Amino acid sequence: MASRRLRVAACAALAAVWIVAPVSASAGGPFLSADDAVLREPVDSVVRVLEPFQGCQVLLDSGEGDCAVVDTANGQLVFIVEAGERFDNVLVSRPWIVRIYRPVGDDQWEVALATRPQGNDPGPVYADVKAEVGDVTGDGEPELLVGYRSEGTGQILDVDIVGTADNGAPVVLAAMQLYKGTAKIKHGTLVTWTPVYRRADANCCPTWIRRDVVRFVDGGFAVDPGPKVPTKQANIPPGDF
């Protein structure tokens, strides 16, 4: 098992909207960029203690949320995900805190990436945030993927793909945004499903669903556009986010 996970109590417009870098002719599709990732490097250094006998939940501010130690290709990272207070009893949206830690010394872990790059930031607002561990580069080693689901009819899904550099530092490898999207880690890739609308289609009822595959090629993540099928014939599995 590539991660040691602890869950504590309580916790696309006409198609996919891709954040892309220049196209590679050998990749079969556009490369994804990390420019618009939700996770950012923190402004100030924050170091916490996590001793071997402790669980990662000690890094949660509230004590409630999700966390895990992940054994990546270039070393360990620790992630935490926790929700803030809801704004009211109608909307489910709330601010979220996600932090990715890297080891910097004996039992010392430093925040390398965060949804709150400055300590006074409340955190971005989403209906739900979920982290999943899985291989999406095809090398048999896991990456960390964080999915952020927005409230509303668009049900927009943002996804950050996090790996580690050669020196072990966590880094966002790619980011993407899907309108009404579903994404699933599968066989060393990330498979996505998004609606494709005709001009007269209502938001609820797209004519087609398109299945794309995000593959790691030539040192980056490229979108391999797939076929679109009539919505009634589309077999969309439960997503990972």
Coordinates of C-alpha atoms in Angstrom, one line a residue:
M1 CA 0.0 0.0 0.0
A2 CA 1.5 3.3 -1.1
S3 CA -0.3 5.4 1.6
R4 CA -1.0 5.1 5.2
R5 CA -4.4 6.9 5.5
L6 CA -6.4 8.0 8.5
R7 CA -9.9 9.4 8.2
V8 CA -11.0 11.3 11.2
A9 CA -14.7 11.9 12.0
A10 CA -16.5 14.2 9.5
C11 CA -14.7 13.8 7.1
A12 CA -17.4 20.8 -18.1
A13 CA -19.2 24.7 -20.0
L14 CA -19.8 22.8 -23.3
A15 CA -17.1 20.2 -22.5
A16 CA -14.0 20.0 -20.4
V17 CA -12.2 23.3 -19.7
W18 CA -8.5 22.4 -19.9
I19 CA -5.7 24.5 -18.6
V20 CA -3.1 23.8 -21.2
A21 CA 0.4 24.4 -22.2
P22 CA 1.8 24.1 -25.8
V23 CA 0.8 21.0 -27.7
S24 CA 3.3 18.3 -28.3
A25 CA 3.1 16.6 -31.6
S26 CA 4.1 13.2 -30.1
A27 CA 1.6 13.4 -27.2
G28 CA -1.6 13.1 -29.2
G29 CA -3.2 16.1 -27.4
P30 CA -2.5 19.3 -25.4
F31 CA -0.3 19.2 -22.3
L32 CA -1.9 20.3 -19.0
S33 CA -0.4 23.2 -17.2
A34 CA 0.0 23.7 -13.4
D35 CA -0.4 27.5 -13.7
D36 CA -3.9 27.7 -12.3
A37 CA -3.6 25.1 -9.6
V38 CA -5.5 25.6 -6.4
L39 CA -2.5 24.6 -4.3
R40 CA 0.3 27.2 -4.0
E41 CA 3.6 27.5 -2.3
P42 CA 3.2 29.2 1.1
V43 CA 4.5 32.7 1.6
D44 CA 6.1 31.9 5.0
S45 CA 7.8 28.7 6.2
V46 CA 5.6 26.6 8.5
V47 CA 7.2 23.6 10.2
R48 CA 5.3 21.1 12.3
V49 CA 6.4 18.1 14.4
L50 CA 5.2 14.7 13.4
E51 CA 6.9 11.9 15.3
P52 CA 6.9 8.3 14.1
F53 CA 4.5 7.1 16.8
Q54 CA 2.0 9.9 16.0
G55 CA -0.8 9.7 13.5
C56 CA -1.0 12.4 10.8
Q57 CA -4.2 13.7 12.4
V58 CA -2.0 15.8 14.8
L59 CA -1.4 18.1 11.8
L60 CA -5.2 18.9 11.5
D61 CA -6.1 22.2 13.0
S62 CA -9.6 21.1 14.0
G63 CA -8.7 17.4 14.6
E64 CA -11.4 16.4 12.1
G65 CA -10.7 15.7 8.4
D66 CA -8.6 13.4 6.2
C67 CA -4.9 12.8 6.1
A68 CA -2.3 10.3 5.0
V69 CA 1.4 9.7 4.6
V70 CA 2.1 8.9 0.9
D71 CA 5.2 7.1 -0.3
T72 CA 5.9 8.7 -3.7
A73 CA 8.6 7.9 -6.2
N74 CA 11.0 10.4 -4.7
G75 CA 10.1 10.2 -1.0
Q76 CA 7.3 10.8 1.4
L77 CA 4.8 13.5 1.7
V78 CA 1.9 14.1 4.1
F79 CA -1.4 15.7 3.1
I80 CA -4.2 17.0 5.3
V81 CA -7.7 18.0 4.2
E82 CA -10.2 19.7 6.5
A83 CA -13.3 21.8 6.1
G84 CA -14.2 25.1 7.7
E85 CA -17.6 26.2 9.0
R86 CA -20.5 26.4 6.6
F87 CA -21.8 29.9 5.8
D88 CA -25.4 29.0 6.4
N89 CA -27.8 26.1 6.6
V90 CA -28.8 26.2 2.9
L91 CA -25.5 26.1 1.0
V92 CA -23.0 23.3 1.6
S93 CA -20.1 25.4 0.4
R94 CA -17.4 26.3 3.0
P95 CA -13.7 27.2 3.1
W96 CA -11.3 24.3 2.9
I97 CA -7.8 23.8 4.1
V98 CA -5.4 21.5 2.2
R99 CA -1.8 21.3 3.1
I100 CA 1.0 19.2 1.7
Y101 CA 4.0 18.6 3.9
R102 CA 7.6 17.5 3.1
P103 CA 10.2 16.1 5.6
V104 CA 12.9 18.7 6.5
G105 CA 14.6 17.0 9.4
D106 CA 14.1 14.6 12.3
D107 CA 10.4 14.5 12.8
Q108 CA 10.1 18.0 11.2
W109 CA 7.6 18.5 8.4
E110 CA 7.3 21.8 6.4
V111 CA 4.3 22.9 4.5
A112 CA 5.3 22.8 0.8
L113 CA 1.9 23.5 -0.8
A114 CA -1.3 24.8 0.6
T115 CA -4.8 26.2 -0.4
R116 CA -4.0 29.0 2.1
P117 CA -0.6 30.4 0.9
Q118 CA -0.8 33.0 3.6
G119 CA -1.8 32.3 7.2
N120 CA -4.7 34.7 7.3
D121 CA -6.3 33.3 4.2
P122 CA -9.7 31.7 5.0
G123 CA -9.2 29.1 2.2
P124 CA -11.0 28.6 -1.1
V125 CA -14.7 27.9 -1.0
Y126 CA -16.0 24.6 -2.3
A127 CA -18.9 22.2 -1.7
D128 CA -16.5 19.3 -1.2
V129 CA -12.8 18.5 -1.4
K130 CA -11.4 15.0 -1.6
A131 CA -7.8 13.7 -1.9
E132 CA -7.0 10.4 -3.5
V133 CA -3.7 8.5 -3.9
G134 CA -3.0 6.6 -7.1
D135 CA -0.6 6.1 -10.0
V136 CA -1.4 8.4 -12.9
T137 CA 2.1 8.5 -14.5
G138 CA 2.2 4.8 -15.3
D139 CA 5.4 4.1 -13.3
G140 CA 3.8 2.0 -10.6
E141 CA 4.4 4.7 -8.0
P142 CA 1.6 6.8 -6.5
E143 CA 0.8 10.5 -7.0
L144 CA -1.6 12.6 -4.9
L145 CA -4.7 14.0 -6.6
V146 CA -6.9 16.6 -4.9
G147 CA -10.4 17.2 -6.3
Y148 CA -12.4 20.4 -5.5
R149 CA -16.1 20.2 -6.3
S150 CA -18.0 23.5 -6.6
E151 CA -21.6 24.0 -5.7
G152 CA -24.2 25.0 -8.3
T153 CA -25.6 23.6 -11.5
G154 CA -22.2 23.5 -13.1
Q155 CA -20.8 21.1 -10.5
I156 CA -17.4 22.2 -11.7
L157 CA -14.5 19.9 -10.7
D158 CA -11.0 21.2 -10.3
V159 CA -8.2 18.7 -9.9
D160 CA -4.6 19.2 -8.9
I161 CA -2.1 16.4 -9.6
V162 CA 0.8 16.5 -7.1
G163 CA 4.0 14.6 -7.3
T164 CA 7.6 15.0 -6.0
A165 CA 10.6 16.5 -7.7
D166 CA 14.0 14.6 -7.8
N167 CA 14.9 16.2 -4.4
G168 CA 11.6 15.0 -2.9
A169 CA 9.9 18.4 -2.8
P170 CA 6.1 18.2 -3.5
V171 CA 5.1 20.0 -6.7
V172 CA 1.9 20.4 -8.7
L173 CA 2.5 18.5 -11.9
A174 CA -0.8 19.6 -13.6
A175 CA -4.2 21.1 -13.0
M176 CA -7.5 20.8 -14.8
Q177 CA -11.0 22.0 -14.6
L178 CA -14.1 20.0 -15.7
Y179 CA -17.6 21.3 -16.1
K180 CA -20.0 18.7 -14.7
G181 CA -17.0 16.5 -14.7
T182 CA -16.3 13.0 -13.4
A183 CA -12.7 11.8 -13.0
K184 CA -11.3 8.4 -12.1
I185 CA -7.8 7.0 -11.6
K186 CA -7.5 4.0 -13.8
H187 CA -4.5 1.9 -15.0
G188 CA -1.8 4.5 -14.6
T189 CA -4.0 7.3 -16.2
L190 CA -6.8 9.7 -15.2
V191 CA -10.0 9.1 -17.1
T192 CA -12.6 11.9 -17.3
W193 CA -16.2 12.2 -18.5
T194 CA -17.7 15.6 -19.5
P195 CA -20.9 16.7 -21.2
V196 CA -21.1 17.9 -24.8
Y197 CA -24.1 20.1 -25.5
R198 CA -26.0 21.0 -28.6
R199 CA -27.0 24.6 -28.8
A200 CA -30.6 23.9 -27.7
D201 CA -29.7 21.5 -24.9
A202 CA -30.7 22.4 -21.4
N203 CA -28.0 22.4 -18.8
C204 CA -29.3 19.2 -17.2
C205 CA -29.5 17.3 -20.4
P206 CA -26.5 17.2 -22.7
T207 CA -26.8 15.3 -26.0
W208 CA -23.4 13.5 -25.6
I209 CA -20.8 12.5 -23.0
R210 CA -17.2 12.5 -23.9
R211 CA -14.6 10.2 -22.4
D212 CA -11.0 11.5 -22.4
V213 CA -7.8 10.0 -21.0
V214 CA -5.1 12.0 -19.3
R215 CA -1.7 10.3 -19.9
F216 CA 1.8 11.1 -18.7
V217 CA 3.9 11.4 -21.9
D218 CA 7.1 13.3 -22.7
G219 CA 7.5 14.5 -19.2
G220 CA 4.0 16.0 -18.8
F221 CA 0.3 15.2 -18.7
A222 CA -1.4 15.2 -22.1
V223 CA -5.2 15.0 -22.9
D224 CA -6.0 12.1 -25.2
P225 CA -9.5 13.2 -26.5
G226 CA -11.9 10.3 -26.7
P227 CA -15.2 9.6 -28.4
K228 CA -18.5 11.2 -27.5
V229 CA -21.5 8.9 -27.1
P230 CA -25.2 9.7 -26.7
T231 CA -25.8 10.5 -23.0
K232 CA -28.3 7.6 -22.6
Q233 CA -25.7 5.2 -23.7
A234 CA -22.8 6.6 -21.6
N235 CA -21.6 4.3 -18.8
I236 CA -20.2 6.8 -16.3
P237 CA -18.8 5.1 -13.2
P238 CA -18.7 6.8 -9.8
G239 CA -15.8 9.3 -9.8
D240 CA -13.0 9.4 -7.3
F241 CA -13.7 13.0 -6.4

